[in-house]
Amino acid sequence: MAVWWGIGALASVVYLVRFCHAEESYLKSVIKTASIAALSVGALLAGGPWALVAALAVSALGDWLISRDSQLAFKLGVASFAAGHLLYVGLFLTHPLAVPERLYLHPAPWVIMLLGVLGAVQLFPRAGKLRWPVMAYIPIILSMGAVALVLPATGRLVWAKIGAGVFILSDLVLAQELFVLSDASRLQKVAPYIVWSTYWIAQACLTYAFLPTGFA
């Protein structure tokens, strides 16, 4: 796994430094996709859970689709990421140490639900033709964050909780970048770097949490 983690990390850094603000190109799409696809291949070869391998694979597909300049590709990319989040939800719930009762005893799911409502109210009038895919995506990404609470905060599983939280942060910033911030905003200039850094870190955390031997 260490080799594939290294390939993914290197591709991620190259994308961060060279391509975050670059124009659309096949090279940009390849580098972006490779950064997550490498984690998926490594997880497969390391004997990771099938849901982890599949979640990383469909996320890599989503990266490719969203990097292409097309509304159809964007919608398919959103669907790919939604599928990835649902696979993570299944991975969390089926873990031997998962305790589903934690969802009813913890206040965090209510906070996450409120966050989703506020996000939907803000984005609905701004997302244009993409509003319905965005509205469908919001509860799915937030459900991943909520369901991560069923896992114990012990050992490497704590990284799954961190990964789920950072993933939500990445998507929140992405939504602001795409639909709220103006092109002249200073935040618009740094948003792609925040989105990409948090996204890849989230995927790496989730991968590390569920691999039998970590990144060894």
PDB file of C-alpha atoms in Angstrom:
ATOM      1  CA  MET A   1       0.000   0.000   0.000  1.00  0.00           C
ATOM      2  CA  ALA A   2       2.859   2.397   0.787  1.00  0.00           C
ATOM      3  CA  VAL A   3       3.841   2.643  -2.896  1.00  0.00           C
ATOM      4  CA  TRP A   4       0.310   3.423  -4.028  1.00  0.00           C
ATOM      5  CA  TRP A   5      -0.174   5.879  -1.170  1.00  0.00           C
ATOM      6  CA  GLY A   6       3.011   7.613  -2.328  1.00  0.00           C
ATOM      7  CA  ILE A   7       1.754   7.778  -5.920  1.00  0.00           C
ATOM      8  CA  GLY A   8      -1.557   9.225  -4.780  1.00  0.00           C
ATOM      9  CA  ALA A   9       0.124  11.752  -2.487  1.00  0.00           C
ATOM     10  CA  LEU A  10       2.527  12.853  -5.219  1.00  0.00           C
ATOM     11  CA  ALA A  11      -0.295  13.261  -7.748  1.00  0.00           C
ATOM     12  CA  SER A  12      -2.251  15.219  -5.155  1.00  0.00           C
ATOM     13  CA  VAL A  13       0.618  17.630  -4.521  1.00  0.00           C
ATOM     14  CA  VAL A  14       1.202  18.087  -8.264  1.00  0.00           C
ATOM     15  CA  TYR A  15      -2.471  18.889  -8.737  1.00  0.00           C
ATOM     16  CA  LEU A  16      -2.445  21.318  -5.803  1.00  0.00           C
ATOM     17  CA  VAL A  17       0.619  23.208  -7.009  1.00  0.00           C
ATOM     18  CA  ARG A  18       0.112  23.102 -10.771  1.00  0.00           C
ATOM     19  CA  PHE A  19      -3.536  22.545 -11.641  1.00  0.00           C
ATOM     20  CA  CYS A  20      -5.874  24.051  -9.027  1.00  0.00           C
ATOM     21  CA  HIS A  21      -6.312  27.201 -11.109  1.00  0.00           C
ATOM     22  CA  ALA A  22      -5.302  25.764 -14.494  1.00  0.00           C
ATOM     23  CA  GLU A  23      -7.639  25.632 -17.474  1.00  0.00           C
ATOM     24  CA  GLU A  24      -9.389  22.375 -18.311  1.00  0.00           C
ATOM     25  CA  SER A  25      -7.109  19.793 -19.918  1.00  0.00           C
ATOM     26  CA  TYR A  26      -6.818  16.030 -20.101  1.00  0.00           C
ATOM     27  CA  LEU A  27      -3.564  16.168 -18.150  1.00  0.00           C
ATOM     28  CA  LYS A  28      -5.318  18.041 -15.337  1.00  0.00           C
ATOM     29  CA  SER A  29      -8.086  15.423 -15.291  1.00  0.00           C
ATOM     30  CA  VAL A  30      -5.593  12.547 -15.299  1.00  0.00           C
ATOM     31  CA  ILE A  31      -3.554  13.945 -12.393  1.00  0.00           C
ATOM     32  CA  LYS A  32      -6.675  14.692 -10.362  1.00  0.00           C
ATOM     33  CA  THR A  33      -8.146  11.251 -10.966  1.00  0.00           C
ATOM     34  CA  ALA A  34      -4.869   9.436 -10.307  1.00  0.00           C
ATOM     35  CA  SER A  35      -4.538  10.935  -6.838  1.00  0.00           C
ATOM     36  CA  ILE A  36      -7.589   8.998  -5.613  1.00  0.00           C
ATOM     37  CA  ALA A  37      -7.453   6.064  -8.037  1.00  0.00           C
ATOM     38  CA  ALA A  38      -4.028   5.184  -6.591  1.00  0.00           C
ATOM     39  CA  LEU A  39      -5.554   4.935  -3.113  1.00  0.00           C
ATOM     40  CA  SER A  40      -8.258   2.636  -4.486  1.00  0.00           C
ATOM     41  CA  VAL A  41      -5.733   0.329  -6.164  1.00  0.00           C
ATOM     42  CA  GLY A  42      -3.611   0.287  -3.020  1.00  0.00           C
ATOM     43  CA  ALA A  43      -6.628  -0.514  -0.834  1.00  0.00           C
ATOM     44  CA  LEU A  44      -7.559  -3.369  -3.176  1.00  0.00           C
ATOM     45  CA  LEU A  45      -4.065  -4.881  -3.129  1.00  0.00           C
ATOM     46  CA  ALA A  46      -3.858  -4.476   0.653  1.00  0.00           C
ATOM     47  CA  GLY A  47      -7.052  -6.477   1.154  1.00  0.00           C
ATOM     48  CA  GLY A  48      -9.148  -3.505   2.248  1.00  0.00           C
ATOM     49  CA  PRO A  49     -12.947  -3.760   2.556  1.00  0.00           C
ATOM     50  CA  TRP A  50     -14.723  -3.862  -0.788  1.00  0.00           C
ATOM     51  CA  ALA A  51     -16.828  -0.836   0.177  1.00  0.00           C
ATOM     52  CA  LEU A  52     -13.660   1.215   0.750  1.00  0.00           C
ATOM     53  CA  VAL A  53     -12.183   0.159  -2.589  1.00  0.00           C
ATOM     54  CA  ALA A  54     -15.451   0.935  -4.368  1.00  0.00           C
ATOM     55  CA  ALA A  55     -15.921   4.296  -2.596  1.00  0.00           C
ATOM     56  CA  LEU A  56     -12.452   5.409  -3.651  1.00  0.00           C
ATOM     57  CA  ALA A  57     -12.999   4.132  -7.202  1.00  0.00           C
ATOM     58  CA  VAL A  58     -16.283   5.995  -7.735  1.00  0.00           C
ATOM     59  CA  SER A  59     -14.742   9.101  -6.143  1.00  0.00           C
ATOM     60  CA  ALA A  60     -11.917   8.921  -8.684  1.00  0.00           C
ATOM     61  CA  LEU A  61     -14.543   8.640 -11.423  1.00  0.00           C
ATOM     62  CA  GLY A  62     -16.286  11.670  -9.929  1.00  0.00           C
ATOM     63  CA  ASP A  63     -13.024  13.600 -10.025  1.00  0.00           C
ATOM     64  CA  TRP A  64     -12.648  12.854 -13.708  1.00  0.00           C
ATOM     65  CA  LEU A  65     -16.216  13.848 -14.533  1.00  0.00           C
ATOM     66  CA  ILE A  66     -16.249  17.071 -12.526  1.00  0.00           C
ATOM     67  CA  SER A  67     -12.942  18.126 -14.061  1.00  0.00           C
ATOM     68  CA  ARG A  68     -14.561  18.123 -17.522  1.00  0.00           C
ATOM     69  CA  ASP A  69     -16.337  21.278 -18.722  1.00  0.00           C
ATOM     70  CA  SER A  70     -19.872  20.008 -19.111  1.00  0.00           C
ATOM     71  CA  GLN A  71     -23.061  20.274 -17.057  1.00  0.00           C
ATOM     72  CA  LEU A  72     -23.868  16.640 -17.824  1.00  0.00           C
ATOM     73  CA  ALA A  73     -20.406  15.562 -16.651  1.00  0.00           C
ATOM     74  CA  PHE A  74     -20.871  17.655 -13.499  1.00  0.00           C
ATOM     75  CA  LYS A  75     -24.207  15.998 -12.727  1.00  0.00           C
ATOM     76  CA  LEU A  76     -22.731  12.535 -13.295  1.00  0.00           C
ATOM     77  CA  GLY A  77     -19.782  13.512 -11.120  1.00  0.00           C
ATOM     78  CA  VAL A  78     -22.116  14.551  -8.304  1.00  0.00           C
ATOM     79  CA  ALA A  79     -23.874  11.189  -8.664  1.00  0.00           C
ATOM     80  CA  SER A  80     -20.525   9.393  -8.449  1.00  0.00           C
ATOM     81  CA  PHE A  81     -19.582  11.214  -5.241  1.00  0.00           C
ATOM     82  CA  ALA A  82     -23.033  10.532  -3.808  1.00  0.00           C
ATOM     83  CA  ALA A  83     -22.494   6.822  -4.482  1.00  0.00           C
ATOM     84  CA  GLY A  84     -19.111   7.055  -2.768  1.00  0.00           C
ATOM     85  CA  HIS A  85     -20.644   8.638   0.328  1.00  0.00           C
ATOM     86  CA  LEU A  86     -23.326   5.959   0.489  1.00  0.00           C
ATOM     87  CA  LEU A  87     -20.629   3.286   0.282  1.00  0.00           C
ATOM     88  CA  TYR A  88     -18.841   4.953   3.190  1.00  0.00           C
ATOM     89  CA  VAL A  89     -22.121   4.992   5.139  1.00  0.00           C
ATOM     90  CA  GLY A  90     -22.432   1.247   4.572  1.00  0.00           C
ATOM     91  CA  LEU A  91     -18.795   0.752   5.561  1.00  0.00           C
ATOM     92  CA  PHE A  92     -19.337   2.612   8.839  1.00  0.00           C
ATOM     93  CA  LEU A  93     -22.568   0.830   9.732  1.00  0.00           C
ATOM     94  CA  THR A  94     -21.264  -2.671   9.011  1.00  0.00           C
ATOM     95  CA  HIS A  95     -18.006  -2.302  10.934  1.00  0.00           C
ATOM     96  CA  PRO A  96     -17.810  -4.888  13.768  1.00  0.00           C
ATOM     97  CA  LEU A  97     -17.236  -2.130  16.343  1.00  0.00           C
ATOM     98  CA  ALA A  98     -20.063   0.108  15.140  1.00  0.00           C
ATOM     99  CA  VAL A  99     -22.722   1.022  17.722  1.00  0.00           C
ATOM    100  CA  PRO A 100     -25.763   2.441  15.845  1.00  0.00           C
ATOM    101  CA  GLU A 101     -27.332   3.599  19.131  1.00  0.00           C
ATOM    102  CA  ARG A 102     -24.763   6.403  19.265  1.00  0.00           C
ATOM    103  CA  LEU A 103     -26.757   8.216  16.580  1.00  0.00           C
ATOM    104  CA  TYR A 104     -29.667   8.638  19.008  1.00  0.00           C
ATOM    105  CA  LEU A 105     -27.565   9.615  21.999  1.00  0.00           C
ATOM    106  CA  HIS A 106     -25.330  12.251  20.428  1.00  0.00           C
ATOM    107  CA  PRO A 107     -26.326  15.868  19.667  1.00  0.00           C
ATOM    108  CA  ALA A 108     -24.038  16.071  16.615  1.00  0.00           C
ATOM    109  CA  PRO A 109     -26.563  14.569  14.120  1.00  0.00           C
ATOM    110  CA  TRP A 110     -28.996  17.397  14.961  1.00  0.00           C
ATOM    111  CA  VAL A 111     -26.275  19.972  14.382  1.00  0.00           C
ATOM    112  CA  ILE A 112     -25.428  18.315  11.062  1.00  0.00           C
ATOM    113  CA  MET A 113     -29.119  18.314  10.083  1.00  0.00           C
ATOM    114  CA  LEU A 114     -29.374  22.038  10.855  1.00  0.00           C
ATOM    115  CA  LEU A 115     -26.235  22.642   8.797  1.00  0.00           C
ATOM    116  CA  GLY A 116     -27.856  20.823   5.879  1.00  0.00           C
ATOM    117  CA  VAL A 117     -31.041  22.900   6.084  1.00  0.00           C
ATOM    118  CA  LEU A 118     -29.088  26.156   6.165  1.00  0.00           C
ATOM    119  CA  GLY A 119     -26.946  24.999   3.239  1.00  0.00           C
ATOM    120  CA  ALA A 120     -29.992  24.051   1.187  1.00  0.00           C
ATOM    121  CA  VAL A 121     -31.674  27.410   1.859  1.00  0.00           C
ATOM    122  CA  GLN A 122     -28.534  29.265   0.790  1.00  0.00           C
ATOM    123  CA  LEU A 123     -27.780  27.211  -2.331  1.00  0.00           C
ATOM    124  CA  PHE A 124     -31.249  26.543  -3.760  1.00  0.00           C
ATOM    125  CA  PRO A 125     -31.698  29.984  -5.367  1.00  0.00           C
ATOM    126  CA  ARG A 126     -28.062  30.163  -6.470  1.00  0.00           C
ATOM    127  CA  ALA A 127     -27.413  26.754  -8.039  1.00  0.00           C
ATOM    128  CA  GLY A 128     -29.479  27.406 -11.182  1.00  0.00           C
ATOM    129  CA  LYS A 129     -29.963  24.325 -13.354  1.00  0.00           C
ATOM    130  CA  LEU A 130     -27.848  22.308 -10.949  1.00  0.00           C
ATOM    131  CA  ARG A 131     -30.055  22.988  -7.915  1.00  0.00           C
ATOM    132  CA  TRP A 132     -31.763  19.594  -7.825  1.00  0.00           C
ATOM    133  CA  PRO A 133     -28.570  17.505  -8.023  1.00  0.00           C
ATOM    134  CA  VAL A 134     -27.119  19.770  -5.317  1.00  0.00           C
ATOM    135  CA  MET A 135     -30.228  19.429  -3.137  1.00  0.00           C
ATOM    136  CA  ALA A 136     -30.092  15.646  -3.460  1.00  0.00           C
ATOM    137  CA  TYR A 137     -26.380  15.600  -2.652  1.00  0.00           C
ATOM    138  CA  ILE A 138     -26.569  17.640   0.569  1.00  0.00           C
ATOM    139  CA  PRO A 139     -28.346  15.031   2.766  1.00  0.00           C
ATOM    140  CA  ILE A 140     -26.124  12.267   1.397  1.00  0.00           C
ATOM    141  CA  ILE A 141     -22.806  13.928   2.275  1.00  0.00           C
ATOM    142  CA  LEU A 142     -24.145  15.001   5.672  1.00  0.00           C
ATOM    143  CA  SER A 143     -25.440  11.499   6.395  1.00  0.00           C
ATOM    144  CA  MET A 144     -21.890  10.215   6.007  1.00  0.00           C
ATOM    145  CA  GLY A 145     -20.745  12.666   8.662  1.00  0.00           C
ATOM    146  CA  ALA A 146     -23.567  11.705  10.993  1.00  0.00           C
ATOM    147  CA  VAL A 147     -23.166   7.957  10.549  1.00  0.00           C
ATOM    148  CA  ALA A 148     -19.427   8.225  11.313  1.00  0.00           C
ATOM    149  CA  LEU A 149     -20.563   8.724  14.916  1.00  0.00           C
ATOM    150  CA  VAL A 150     -21.425   5.027  15.187  1.00  0.00           C
ATOM    151  CA  LEU A 151     -17.705   4.252  15.156  1.00  0.00           C
ATOM    152  CA  PRO A 152     -15.661   4.345  18.368  1.00  0.00           C
ATOM    153  CA  ALA A 153     -13.042   7.075  18.729  1.00  0.00           C
ATOM    154  CA  THR A 154     -10.316   4.516  19.333  1.00  0.00           C
ATOM    155  CA  GLY A 155      -7.324   3.286  17.370  1.00  0.00           C
ATOM    156  CA  ARG A 156      -7.257   4.028  13.659  1.00  0.00           C
ATOM    157  CA  LEU A 157     -11.050   4.379  13.506  1.00  0.00           C
ATOM    158  CA  VAL A 158     -10.746   7.884  14.889  1.00  0.00           C
ATOM    159  CA  TRP A 159      -9.342   8.796  11.462  1.00  0.00           C
ATOM    160  CA  ALA A 160     -12.658   7.784   9.886  1.00  0.00           C
ATOM    161  CA  LYS A 161     -14.413  10.387  12.017  1.00  0.00           C
ATOM    162  CA  ILE A 162     -11.822  12.996  11.106  1.00  0.00           C
ATOM    163  CA  GLY A 163     -12.037  12.055   7.428  1.00  0.00           C
ATOM    164  CA  ALA A 164     -15.830  12.343   7.357  1.00  0.00           C
ATOM    165  CA  GLY A 165     -15.718  15.756   9.038  1.00  0.00           C
ATOM    166  CA  VAL A 166     -13.006  17.082   6.730  1.00  0.00           C
ATOM    167  CA  PHE A 167     -14.938  15.750   3.716  1.00  0.00           C
ATOM    168  CA  ILE A 168     -17.956  17.822   4.753  1.00  0.00           C
ATOM    169  CA  LEU A 169     -15.728  20.876   5.167  1.00  0.00           C
ATOM    170  CA  SER A 170     -14.320  20.362   1.678  1.00  0.00           C
ATOM    171  CA  ASP A 171     -17.776  20.163   0.115  1.00  0.00           C
ATOM    172  CA  LEU A 172     -18.999  23.206   2.045  1.00  0.00           C
ATOM    173  CA  VAL A 173     -16.127  25.290   0.688  1.00  0.00           C
ATOM    174  CA  LEU A 174     -16.683  23.867  -2.808  1.00  0.00           C
ATOM    175  CA  ALA A 175     -20.352  24.889  -2.704  1.00  0.00           C
ATOM    176  CA  GLN A 176     -19.359  28.433  -1.745  1.00  0.00           C
ATOM    177  CA  GLU A 177     -16.777  28.512  -4.530  1.00  0.00           C
ATOM    178  CA  LEU A 178     -19.177  27.290  -7.209  1.00  0.00           C
ATOM    179  CA  PHE A 179     -22.377  29.083  -6.305  1.00  0.00           C
ATOM    180  CA  VAL A 180     -21.813  31.901  -3.812  1.00  0.00           C
ATOM    181  CA  LEU A 181     -18.431  33.619  -4.060  1.00  0.00           C
ATOM    182  CA  SER A 182     -17.907  36.195  -6.793  1.00  0.00           C
ATOM    183  CA  ASP A 183     -14.981  35.905  -9.186  1.00  0.00           C
ATOM    184  CA  ALA A 184     -13.468  39.047  -7.679  1.00  0.00           C
ATOM    185  CA  SER A 185     -13.545  37.671  -4.128  1.00  0.00           C
ATOM    186  CA  ARG A 186     -10.226  37.000  -2.446  1.00  0.00           C
ATOM    187  CA  LEU A 187     -11.686  33.819  -1.020  1.00  0.00           C
ATOM    188  CA  GLN A 188     -12.476  32.644  -4.560  1.00  0.00           C
ATOM    189  CA  LYS A 189      -8.765  32.657  -5.309  1.00  0.00           C
ATOM    190  CA  VAL A 190      -7.819  30.406  -2.386  1.00  0.00           C
ATOM    191  CA  ALA A 191     -10.964  28.246  -2.317  1.00  0.00           C
ATOM    192  CA  PRO A 192      -9.697  25.669  -4.868  1.00  0.00           C
ATOM    193  CA  TYR A 193      -6.610  25.040  -2.739  1.00  0.00           C
ATOM    194  CA  ILE A 194      -8.708  24.576   0.396  1.00  0.00           C
ATOM    195  CA  VAL A 195     -11.171  22.298  -1.393  1.00  0.00           C
ATOM    196  CA  TRP A 196      -8.499  20.076  -2.904  1.00  0.00           C
ATOM    197  CA  SER A 197      -6.332  19.840   0.230  1.00  0.00           C
ATOM    198  CA  THR A 198      -9.220  18.955   2.524  1.00  0.00           C
ATOM    199  CA  TYR A 199     -10.731  16.537  -0.004  1.00  0.00           C
ATOM    200  CA  TRP A 200      -7.567  14.501  -0.479  1.00  0.00           C
ATOM    201  CA  ILE A 201      -6.771  14.524   3.242  1.00  0.00           C
ATOM    202  CA  ALA A 202     -10.311  13.267   3.938  1.00  0.00           C
ATOM    203  CA  GLN A 203      -9.948  10.381   1.483  1.00  0.00           C
ATOM    204  CA  ALA A 204      -6.510   9.512   2.894  1.00  0.00           C
ATOM    205  CA  CYS A 205      -7.884   9.507   6.451  1.00  0.00           C
ATOM    206  CA  LEU A 206     -10.768   7.241   5.479  1.00  0.00           C
ATOM    207  CA  THR A 207      -8.415   4.896   3.643  1.00  0.00           C
ATOM    208  CA  TYR A 208      -6.011   4.705   6.576  1.00  0.00           C
ATOM    209  CA  ALA A 209      -8.838   4.046   9.039  1.00  0.00           C
ATOM    210  CA  PHE A 210     -10.076   0.896   7.317  1.00  0.00           C
ATOM    211  CA  LEU A 211      -6.988  -0.734   5.861  1.00  0.00           C
ATOM    212  CA  PRO A 212      -5.916  -3.930   7.682  1.00  0.00           C
ATOM    213  CA  THR A 213      -2.374  -2.637   8.176  1.00  0.00           C
ATOM    214  CA  GLY A 214      -2.681   1.101   7.622  1.00  0.00           C
ATOM    215  CA  PHE A 215      -0.356   2.420   4.906  1.00  0.00           C
ATOM    216  CA  ALA A 216       2.350  -0.137   5.656  1.00  0.00           C
TER     217      ALA A 216
END
